[in-house]
mmCIF file of C-alpha atoms and ligand atoms in Angstrom:
data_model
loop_
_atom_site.group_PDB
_atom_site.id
_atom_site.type_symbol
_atom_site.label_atom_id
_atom_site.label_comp_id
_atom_site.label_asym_id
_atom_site.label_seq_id
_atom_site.Cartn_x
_atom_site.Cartn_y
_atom_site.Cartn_z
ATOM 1 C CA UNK V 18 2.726 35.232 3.883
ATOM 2 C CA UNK V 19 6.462 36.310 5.243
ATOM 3 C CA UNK V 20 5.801 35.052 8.815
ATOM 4 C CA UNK V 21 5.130 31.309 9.384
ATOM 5 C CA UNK V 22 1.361 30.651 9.717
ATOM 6 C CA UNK V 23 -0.856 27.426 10.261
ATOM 7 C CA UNK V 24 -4.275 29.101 8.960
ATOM 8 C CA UNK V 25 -4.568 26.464 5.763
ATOM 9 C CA UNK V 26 -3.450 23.321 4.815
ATOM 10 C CA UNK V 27 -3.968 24.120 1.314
ATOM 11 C CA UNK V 28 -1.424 26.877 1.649
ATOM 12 C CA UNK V 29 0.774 25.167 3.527
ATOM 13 C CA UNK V 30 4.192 23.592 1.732
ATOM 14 C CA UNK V 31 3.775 19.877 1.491
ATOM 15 C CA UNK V 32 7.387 19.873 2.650
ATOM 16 C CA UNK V 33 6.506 21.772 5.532
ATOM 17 C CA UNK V 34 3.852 19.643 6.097
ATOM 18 C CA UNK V 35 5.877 16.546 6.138
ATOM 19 C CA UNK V 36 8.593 17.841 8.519
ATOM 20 C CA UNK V 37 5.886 18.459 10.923
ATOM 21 C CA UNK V 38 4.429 15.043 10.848
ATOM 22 C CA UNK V 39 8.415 13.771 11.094
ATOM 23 C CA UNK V 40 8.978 15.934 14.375
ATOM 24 C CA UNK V 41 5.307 14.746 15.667
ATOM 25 C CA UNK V 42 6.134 11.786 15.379
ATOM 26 C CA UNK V 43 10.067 12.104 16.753
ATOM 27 C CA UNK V 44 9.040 14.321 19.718
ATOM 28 C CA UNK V 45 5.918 11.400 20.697
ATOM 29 C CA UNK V 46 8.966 8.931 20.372
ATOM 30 C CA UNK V 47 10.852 10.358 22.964
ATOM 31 C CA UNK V 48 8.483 11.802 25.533
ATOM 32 C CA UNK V 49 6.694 7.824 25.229
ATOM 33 C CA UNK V 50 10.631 6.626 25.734
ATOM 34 C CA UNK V 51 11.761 8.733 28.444
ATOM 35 C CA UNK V 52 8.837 10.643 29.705
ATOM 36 C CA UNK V 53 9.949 14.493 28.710
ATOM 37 C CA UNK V 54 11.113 16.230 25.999
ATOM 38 C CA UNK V 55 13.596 18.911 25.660
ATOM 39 C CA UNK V 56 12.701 22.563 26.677
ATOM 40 C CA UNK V 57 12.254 24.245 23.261
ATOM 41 C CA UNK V 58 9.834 26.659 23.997
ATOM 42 C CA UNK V 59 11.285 27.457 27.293
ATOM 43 C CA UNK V 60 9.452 31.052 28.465
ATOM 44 C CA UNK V 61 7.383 31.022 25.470
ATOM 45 C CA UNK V 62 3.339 32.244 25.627
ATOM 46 C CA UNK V 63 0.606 30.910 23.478
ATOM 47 C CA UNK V 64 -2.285 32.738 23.891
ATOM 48 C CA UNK V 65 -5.400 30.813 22.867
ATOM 49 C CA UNK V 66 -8.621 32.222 21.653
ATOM 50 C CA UNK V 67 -11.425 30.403 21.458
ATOM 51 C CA UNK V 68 -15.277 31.826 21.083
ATOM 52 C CA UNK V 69 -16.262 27.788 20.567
ATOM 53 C CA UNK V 70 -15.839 25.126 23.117
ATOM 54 C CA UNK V 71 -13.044 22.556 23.199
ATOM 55 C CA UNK V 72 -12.001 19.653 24.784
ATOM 56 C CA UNK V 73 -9.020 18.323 22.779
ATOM 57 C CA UNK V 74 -7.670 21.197 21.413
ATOM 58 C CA UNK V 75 -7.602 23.417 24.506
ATOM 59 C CA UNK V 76 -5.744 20.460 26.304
ATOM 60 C CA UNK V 77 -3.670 19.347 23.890
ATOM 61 C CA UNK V 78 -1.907 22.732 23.103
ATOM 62 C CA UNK V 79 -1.876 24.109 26.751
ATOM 63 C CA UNK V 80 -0.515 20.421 27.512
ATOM 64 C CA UNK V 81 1.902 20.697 24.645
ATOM 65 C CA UNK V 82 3.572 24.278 25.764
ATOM 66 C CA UNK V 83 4.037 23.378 29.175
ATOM 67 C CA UNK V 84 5.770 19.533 27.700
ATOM 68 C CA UNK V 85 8.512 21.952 25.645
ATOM 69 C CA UNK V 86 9.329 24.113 28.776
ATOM 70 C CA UNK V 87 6.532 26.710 27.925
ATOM 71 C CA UNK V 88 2.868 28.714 28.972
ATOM 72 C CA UNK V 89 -0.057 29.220 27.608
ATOM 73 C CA UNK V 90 -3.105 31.498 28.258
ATOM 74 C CA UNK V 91 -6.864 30.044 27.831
ATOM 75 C CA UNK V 92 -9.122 33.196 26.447
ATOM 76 C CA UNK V 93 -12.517 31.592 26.953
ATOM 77 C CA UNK V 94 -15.147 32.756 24.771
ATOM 78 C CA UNK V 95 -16.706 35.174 26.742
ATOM 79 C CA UNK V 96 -13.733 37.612 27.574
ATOM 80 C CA UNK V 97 -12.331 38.626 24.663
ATOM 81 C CA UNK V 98 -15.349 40.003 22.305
ATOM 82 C CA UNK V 99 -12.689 39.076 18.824
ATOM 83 C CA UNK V 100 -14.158 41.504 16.295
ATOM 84 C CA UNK V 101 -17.150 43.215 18.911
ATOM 85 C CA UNK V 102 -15.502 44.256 22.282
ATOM 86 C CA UNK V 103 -12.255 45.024 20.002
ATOM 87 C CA UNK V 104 -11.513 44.776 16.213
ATOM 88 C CA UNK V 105 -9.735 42.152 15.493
ATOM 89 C CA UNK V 106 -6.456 43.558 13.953
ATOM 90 C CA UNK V 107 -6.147 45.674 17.554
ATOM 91 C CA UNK V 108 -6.135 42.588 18.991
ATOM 92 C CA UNK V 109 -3.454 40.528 16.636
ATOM 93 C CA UNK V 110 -1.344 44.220 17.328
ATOM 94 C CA UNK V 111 -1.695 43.763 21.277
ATOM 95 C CA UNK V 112 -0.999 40.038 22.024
ATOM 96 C CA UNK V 113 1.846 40.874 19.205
ATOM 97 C CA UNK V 114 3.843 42.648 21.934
ATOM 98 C CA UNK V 115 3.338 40.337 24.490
ATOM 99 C CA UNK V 116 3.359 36.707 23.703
ATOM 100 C CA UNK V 117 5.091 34.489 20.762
ATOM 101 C CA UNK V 118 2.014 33.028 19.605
ATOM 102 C CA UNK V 119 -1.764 32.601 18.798
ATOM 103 C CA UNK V 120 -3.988 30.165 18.461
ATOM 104 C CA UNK V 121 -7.432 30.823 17.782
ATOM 105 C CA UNK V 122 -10.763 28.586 17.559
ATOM 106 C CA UNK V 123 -13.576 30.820 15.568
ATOM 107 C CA UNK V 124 -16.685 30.993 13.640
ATOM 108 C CA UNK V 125 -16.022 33.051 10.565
ATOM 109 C CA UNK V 126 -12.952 31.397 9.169
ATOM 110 C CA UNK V 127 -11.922 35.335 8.246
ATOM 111 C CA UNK V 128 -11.165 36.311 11.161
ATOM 112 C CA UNK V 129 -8.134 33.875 11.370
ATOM 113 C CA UNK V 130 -6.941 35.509 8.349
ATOM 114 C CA UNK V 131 -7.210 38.726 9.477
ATOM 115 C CA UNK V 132 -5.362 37.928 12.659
ATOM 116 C CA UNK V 133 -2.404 36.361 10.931
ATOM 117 C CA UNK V 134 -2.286 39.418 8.423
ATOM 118 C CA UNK V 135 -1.989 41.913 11.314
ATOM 119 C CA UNK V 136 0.106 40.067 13.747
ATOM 120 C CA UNK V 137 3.235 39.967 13.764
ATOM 121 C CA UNK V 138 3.920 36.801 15.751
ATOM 122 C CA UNK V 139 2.510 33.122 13.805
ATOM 123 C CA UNK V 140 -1.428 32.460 13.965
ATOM 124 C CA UNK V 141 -2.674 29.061 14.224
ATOM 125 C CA UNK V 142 -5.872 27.822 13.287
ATOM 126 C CA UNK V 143 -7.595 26.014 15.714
ATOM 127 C CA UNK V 144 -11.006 25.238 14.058
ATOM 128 C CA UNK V 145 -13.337 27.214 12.184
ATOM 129 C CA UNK V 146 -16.273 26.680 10.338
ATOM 130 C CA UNK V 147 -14.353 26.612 7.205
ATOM 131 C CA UNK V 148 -11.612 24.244 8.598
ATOM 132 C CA UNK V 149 -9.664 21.701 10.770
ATOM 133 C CA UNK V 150 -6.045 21.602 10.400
ATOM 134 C CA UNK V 151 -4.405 20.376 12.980
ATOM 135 C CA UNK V 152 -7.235 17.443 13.230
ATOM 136 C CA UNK V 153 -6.182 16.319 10.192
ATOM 137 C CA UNK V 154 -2.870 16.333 10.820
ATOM 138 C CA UNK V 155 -3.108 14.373 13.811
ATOM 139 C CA UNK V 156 -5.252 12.088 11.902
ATOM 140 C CA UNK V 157 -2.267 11.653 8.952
ATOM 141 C CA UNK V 158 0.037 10.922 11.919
ATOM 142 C CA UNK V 159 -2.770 8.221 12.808
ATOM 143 C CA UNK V 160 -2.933 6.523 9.992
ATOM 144 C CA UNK V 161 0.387 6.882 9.434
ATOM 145 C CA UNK V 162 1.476 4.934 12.832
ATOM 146 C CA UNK V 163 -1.017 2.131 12.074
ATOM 147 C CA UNK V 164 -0.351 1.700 8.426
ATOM 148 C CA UNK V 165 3.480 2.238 8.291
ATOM 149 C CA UNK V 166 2.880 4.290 5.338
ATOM 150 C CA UNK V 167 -0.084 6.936 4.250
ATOM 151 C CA UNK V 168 0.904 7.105 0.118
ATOM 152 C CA UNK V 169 -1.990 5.015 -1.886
ATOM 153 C CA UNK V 170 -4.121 4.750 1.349
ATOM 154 C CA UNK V 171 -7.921 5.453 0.503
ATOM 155 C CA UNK V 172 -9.711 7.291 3.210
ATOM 156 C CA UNK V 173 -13.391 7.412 3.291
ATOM 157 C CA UNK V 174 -15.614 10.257 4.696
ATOM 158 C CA UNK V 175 -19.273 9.390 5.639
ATOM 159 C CA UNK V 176 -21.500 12.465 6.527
ATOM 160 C CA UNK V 177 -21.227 15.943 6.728
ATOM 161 C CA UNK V 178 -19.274 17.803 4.120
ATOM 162 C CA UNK V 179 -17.957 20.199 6.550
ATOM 163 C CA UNK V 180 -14.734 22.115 8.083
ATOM 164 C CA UNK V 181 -13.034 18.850 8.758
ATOM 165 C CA UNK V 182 -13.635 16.838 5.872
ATOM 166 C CA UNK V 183 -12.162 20.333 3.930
ATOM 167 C CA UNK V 184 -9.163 19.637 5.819
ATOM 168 C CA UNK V 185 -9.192 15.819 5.216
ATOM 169 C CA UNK V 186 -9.547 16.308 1.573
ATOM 170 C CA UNK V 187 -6.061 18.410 1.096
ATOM 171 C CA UNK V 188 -4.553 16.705 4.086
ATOM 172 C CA UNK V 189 -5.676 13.209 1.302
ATOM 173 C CA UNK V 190 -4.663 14.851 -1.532
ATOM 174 C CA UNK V 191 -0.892 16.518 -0.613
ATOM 175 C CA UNK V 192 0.347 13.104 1.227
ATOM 176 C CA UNK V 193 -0.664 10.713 -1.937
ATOM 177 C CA UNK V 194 -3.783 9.621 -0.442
ATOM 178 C CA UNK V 195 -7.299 8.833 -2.260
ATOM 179 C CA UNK V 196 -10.456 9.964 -0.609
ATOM 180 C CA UNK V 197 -14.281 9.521 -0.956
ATOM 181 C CA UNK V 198 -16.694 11.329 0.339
ATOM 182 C CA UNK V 199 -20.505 9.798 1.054
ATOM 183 C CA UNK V 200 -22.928 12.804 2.232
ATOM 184 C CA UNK V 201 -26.432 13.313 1.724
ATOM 185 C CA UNK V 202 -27.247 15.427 -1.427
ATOM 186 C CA UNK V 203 -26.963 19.169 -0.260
ATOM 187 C CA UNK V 204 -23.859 18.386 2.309
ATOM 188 C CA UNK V 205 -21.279 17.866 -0.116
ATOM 189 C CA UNK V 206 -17.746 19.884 0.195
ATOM 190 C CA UNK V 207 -18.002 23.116 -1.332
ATOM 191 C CA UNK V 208 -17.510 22.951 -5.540
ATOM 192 C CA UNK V 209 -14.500 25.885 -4.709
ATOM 193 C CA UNK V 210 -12.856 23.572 -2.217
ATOM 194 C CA UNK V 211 -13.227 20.777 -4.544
ATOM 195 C CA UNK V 212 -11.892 22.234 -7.804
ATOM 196 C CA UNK V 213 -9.209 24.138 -6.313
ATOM 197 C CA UNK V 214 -7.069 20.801 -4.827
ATOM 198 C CA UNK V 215 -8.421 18.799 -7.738
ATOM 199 C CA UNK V 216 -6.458 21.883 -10.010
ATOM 200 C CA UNK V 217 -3.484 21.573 -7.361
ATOM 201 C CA UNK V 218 -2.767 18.045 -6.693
ATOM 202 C CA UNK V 219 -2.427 16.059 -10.528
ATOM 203 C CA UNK V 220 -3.899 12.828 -10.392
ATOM 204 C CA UNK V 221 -5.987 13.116 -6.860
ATOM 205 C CA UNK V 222 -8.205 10.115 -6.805
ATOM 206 C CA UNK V 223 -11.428 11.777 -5.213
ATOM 207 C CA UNK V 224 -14.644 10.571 -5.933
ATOM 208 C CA UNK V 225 -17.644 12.626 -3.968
ATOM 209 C CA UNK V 226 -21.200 10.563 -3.924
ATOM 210 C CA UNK V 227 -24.142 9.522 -1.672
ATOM 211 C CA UNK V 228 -23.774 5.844 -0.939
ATOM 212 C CA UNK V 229 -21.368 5.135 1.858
ATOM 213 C CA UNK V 230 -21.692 1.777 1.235
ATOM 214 C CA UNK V 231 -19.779 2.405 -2.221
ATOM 215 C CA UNK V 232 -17.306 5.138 -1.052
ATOM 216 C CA UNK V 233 -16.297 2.329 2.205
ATOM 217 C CA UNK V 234 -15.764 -0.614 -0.573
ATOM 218 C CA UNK V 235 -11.747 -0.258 -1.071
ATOM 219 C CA UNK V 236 -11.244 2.277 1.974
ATOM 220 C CA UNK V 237 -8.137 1.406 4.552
ATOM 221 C CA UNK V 238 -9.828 4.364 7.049
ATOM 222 C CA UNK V 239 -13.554 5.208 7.698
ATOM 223 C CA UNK V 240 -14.171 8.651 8.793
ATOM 224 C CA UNK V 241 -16.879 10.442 10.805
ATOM 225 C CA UNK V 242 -17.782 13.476 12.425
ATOM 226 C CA UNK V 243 -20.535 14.919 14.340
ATOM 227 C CA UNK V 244 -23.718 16.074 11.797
ATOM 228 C CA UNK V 245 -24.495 18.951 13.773
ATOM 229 C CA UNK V 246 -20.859 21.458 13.881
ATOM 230 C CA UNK V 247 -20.888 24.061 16.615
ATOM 231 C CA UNK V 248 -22.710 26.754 15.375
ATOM 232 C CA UNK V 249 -25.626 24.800 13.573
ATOM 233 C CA UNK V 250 -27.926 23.547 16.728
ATOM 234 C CA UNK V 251 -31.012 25.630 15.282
ATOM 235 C CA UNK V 252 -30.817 22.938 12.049
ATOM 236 C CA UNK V 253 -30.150 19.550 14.473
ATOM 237 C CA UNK V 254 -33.670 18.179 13.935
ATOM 238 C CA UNK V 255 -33.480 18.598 10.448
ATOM 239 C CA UNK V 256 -29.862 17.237 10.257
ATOM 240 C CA UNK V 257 -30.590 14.096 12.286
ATOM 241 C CA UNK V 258 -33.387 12.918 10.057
ATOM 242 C CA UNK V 259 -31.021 13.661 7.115
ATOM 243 C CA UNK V 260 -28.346 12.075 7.973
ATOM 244 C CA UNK V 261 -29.407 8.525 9.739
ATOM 245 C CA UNK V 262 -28.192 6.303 7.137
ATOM 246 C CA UNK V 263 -24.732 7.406 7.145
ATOM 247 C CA UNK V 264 -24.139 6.065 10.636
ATOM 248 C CA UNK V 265 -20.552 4.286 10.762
ATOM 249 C CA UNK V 266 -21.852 1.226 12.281
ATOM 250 C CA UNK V 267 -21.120 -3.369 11.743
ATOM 251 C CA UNK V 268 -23.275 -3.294 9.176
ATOM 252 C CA UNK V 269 -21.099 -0.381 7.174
ATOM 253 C CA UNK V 270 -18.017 -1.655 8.860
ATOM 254 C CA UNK V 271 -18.417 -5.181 7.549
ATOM 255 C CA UNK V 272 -18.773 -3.225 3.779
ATOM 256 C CA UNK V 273 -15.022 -2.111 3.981
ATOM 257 C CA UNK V 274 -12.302 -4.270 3.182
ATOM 258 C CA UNK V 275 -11.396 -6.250 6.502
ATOM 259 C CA UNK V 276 -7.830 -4.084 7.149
ATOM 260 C CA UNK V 277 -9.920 -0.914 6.947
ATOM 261 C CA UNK V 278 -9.924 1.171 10.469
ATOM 262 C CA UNK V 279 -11.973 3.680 11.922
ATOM 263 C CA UNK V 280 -11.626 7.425 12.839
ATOM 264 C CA UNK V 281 -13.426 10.067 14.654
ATOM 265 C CA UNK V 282 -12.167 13.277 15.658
ATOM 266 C CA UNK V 283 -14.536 13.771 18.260
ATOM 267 C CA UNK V 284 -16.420 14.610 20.390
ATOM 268 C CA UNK V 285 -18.397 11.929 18.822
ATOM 269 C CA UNK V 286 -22.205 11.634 19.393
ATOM 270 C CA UNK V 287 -22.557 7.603 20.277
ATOM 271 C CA UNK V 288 -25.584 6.206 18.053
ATOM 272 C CA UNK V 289 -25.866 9.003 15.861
ATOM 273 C CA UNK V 290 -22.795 8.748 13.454
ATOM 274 C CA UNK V 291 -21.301 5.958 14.718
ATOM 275 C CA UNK V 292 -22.293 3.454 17.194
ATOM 276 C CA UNK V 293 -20.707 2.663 20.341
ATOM 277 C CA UNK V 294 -19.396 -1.123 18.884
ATOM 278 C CA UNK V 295 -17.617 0.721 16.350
ATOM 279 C CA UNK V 296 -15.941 3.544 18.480
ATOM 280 C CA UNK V 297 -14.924 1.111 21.067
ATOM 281 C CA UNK V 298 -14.312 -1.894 19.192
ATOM 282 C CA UNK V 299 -11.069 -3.720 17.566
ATOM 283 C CA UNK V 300 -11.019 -1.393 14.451
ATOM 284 C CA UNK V 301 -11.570 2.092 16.161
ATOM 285 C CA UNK V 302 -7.945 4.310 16.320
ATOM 286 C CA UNK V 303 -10.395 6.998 17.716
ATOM 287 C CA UNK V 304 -8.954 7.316 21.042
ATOM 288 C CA UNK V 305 -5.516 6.618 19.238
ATOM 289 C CA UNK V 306 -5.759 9.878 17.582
ATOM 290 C CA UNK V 307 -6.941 12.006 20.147
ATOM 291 C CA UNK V 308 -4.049 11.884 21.806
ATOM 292 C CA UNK V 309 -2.127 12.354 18.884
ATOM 293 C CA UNK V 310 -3.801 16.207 18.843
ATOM 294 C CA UNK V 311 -0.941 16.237 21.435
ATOM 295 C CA UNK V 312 1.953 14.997 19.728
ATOM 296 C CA UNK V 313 0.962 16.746 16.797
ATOM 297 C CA UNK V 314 0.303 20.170 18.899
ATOM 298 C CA UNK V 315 4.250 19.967 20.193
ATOM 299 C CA UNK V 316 5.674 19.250 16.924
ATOM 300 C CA UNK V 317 3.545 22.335 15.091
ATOM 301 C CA UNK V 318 4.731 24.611 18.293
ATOM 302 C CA UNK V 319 8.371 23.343 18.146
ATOM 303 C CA UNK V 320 8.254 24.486 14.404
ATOM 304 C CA UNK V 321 6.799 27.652 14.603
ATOM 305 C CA UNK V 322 7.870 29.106 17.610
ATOM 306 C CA UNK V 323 11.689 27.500 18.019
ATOM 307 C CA UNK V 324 11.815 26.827 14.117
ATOM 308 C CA UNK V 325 12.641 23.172 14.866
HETATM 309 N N1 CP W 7 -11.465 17.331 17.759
HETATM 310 C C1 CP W 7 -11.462 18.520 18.382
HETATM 311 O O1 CP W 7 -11.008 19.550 17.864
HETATM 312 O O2 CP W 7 -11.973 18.477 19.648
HETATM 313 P P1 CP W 7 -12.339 19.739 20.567
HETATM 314 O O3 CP W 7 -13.473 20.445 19.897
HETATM 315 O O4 CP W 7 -12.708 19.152 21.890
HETATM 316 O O5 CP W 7 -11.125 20.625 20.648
HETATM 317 N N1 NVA W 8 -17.227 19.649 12.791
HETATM 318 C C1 NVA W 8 -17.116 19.791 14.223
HETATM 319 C C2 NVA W 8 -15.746 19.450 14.657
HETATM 320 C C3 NVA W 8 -15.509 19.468 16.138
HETATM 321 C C4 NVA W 8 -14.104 19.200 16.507
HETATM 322 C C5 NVA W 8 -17.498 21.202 14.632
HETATM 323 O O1 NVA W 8 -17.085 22.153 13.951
HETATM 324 O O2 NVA W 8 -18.213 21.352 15.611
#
């Protein structure tokens, strides 16, 4: 790709990478110290696409472009028709000519690639059902602030193989981290996914199993997510009954080694995947790292649109 893009952390420079979780971290510094930050993106646009719903990332990037001096435009799911009411490289060629930048939430993870190859201005991936990357970015910058360090940390993943623990996995693998993954048989990450950071990263220490009482027993940072993804309510009843014992809960908790710390990247569904003593207790940086979606958000934005 010639123009800067943020579709895939796999494809994404692990320098690059760093120097975005150094300015995430610099820019939260100052706006926590003095309450602002420096207009970088003064009369820049975002446009932001979204045919999901969103809490955090909505806020955190309109939030983010107004911090650095900038605007942003919400495209709620029902107005824009990416791909029905217009193709989807007409509409990468039209918001080219009008605003610096896009960020777009989907369903068919395509469709972000497609955008990026037709605009001319950077994409960013906002979720899709193949992955999360700025969630796991703001989650490195989490762990990162709480441990002092993320190289030779050991993250574990309990549940749902899904678009966020793909993005956990490479986020794991390109910063030095180990990871294991507990999921019912039939959720596990996709064998491409797998083999294709396992062939890119020598010496990953990934281990991918069923118990989560195993894959918690040397982990600094437990990790959850919903078991039911936007876009899969027809299978919840099925799901639920799956999943149930790989609830983060005490019991699972009190399995980890006593530093270990929890995360969520929300929204999370209180007594289903975790309980509400973990979320809100002593060892949860849940709420921690939501608002680091923000911090992160500005640093990405100060990179690709004022190549900070
Ligand atoms: N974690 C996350 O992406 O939250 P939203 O779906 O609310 O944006
Ligand atoms: N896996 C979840 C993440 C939500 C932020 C979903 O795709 O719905």
């Amino acid at each position: 790709m010639s123009k800067l893009d943020f579709i895939s952390l796999a494809e994404t420079p692990h320098e690059v990478l760093h120097h975005y979780l150094d300015i995430a971290h610099r820019l939260k510094q100052q706006h926590l110290a003095t309450g602002r930050n420096d207009p970088l993106l003064a009369g820049k646009m975002l446009a932001m696409i979204f045919e999901k719903p969103s809490l955090r990332t909505r806020v955190s990037f309109e939030t983010a472009m107004v911090h650095l001096g900038g605007s942003a435009i919400y495209i709620s799911p029902n107005e824009i028709g990416l791909g029905t009411r217009e193709s989807v490289p007409d509409v990468a060629r039209v918001l080219s000519g009008m605003v610096d930048g896009i960020m777009a939430r989907v369903f068919e993870h395509q469709k972000l690639i497609d955008l990026a190859a037709h605009a001319s201005i950077p994409v960013i991936n906002g979720l899709s059902d193949y992955s999360h990357p700025c969630q796991a970015m703001a989650d490195l910058m989490t762990i990162e602030e709480h441990f002092g360090k993320l190289k030779g940390l050991t993250l574990a993943y309990i549940g749902d193989g899904n678009n966020v623990a793909r993005s956990l996995v490479v986020a794991c693998a390109k910063f030095g981290m180990n990871f294991r993954i507990a999921t019912p048989p039939g959720y596990e990450l996709d064998d491409e996914s797998v083999q294709h950071i396992m062939a890119t990263t020598q010496g990953f220490d990934f281990v991918s199993a069923h118990d989560p009482h195993e894959a918690v027993r040397d982990a600094d940072v437990l990790y959850t997510d919903t078991w039911v993804s936007m876009g899969q309510e027809a299978e919840k009843a099925q799901r639920l009954a799956v999943f149930k014992p790989y609830q983060i809960n005490d019991e699972l908790l009190a399995a980890a080694p006593a530093q270990a710390m929890v995360l969520h990247c929300l929204p999370a569904y209180r007594g289903l995947e975790i309980t509400d003593a973990v979320i809100d207790g002593p060892r949860s940086l849940v709420f921690a790292e939501a608002h680091n979606r923000l911090h992160f958000q500005k640093a990405l934005l100060a990179a690709m649109l004022a190549h900070l």
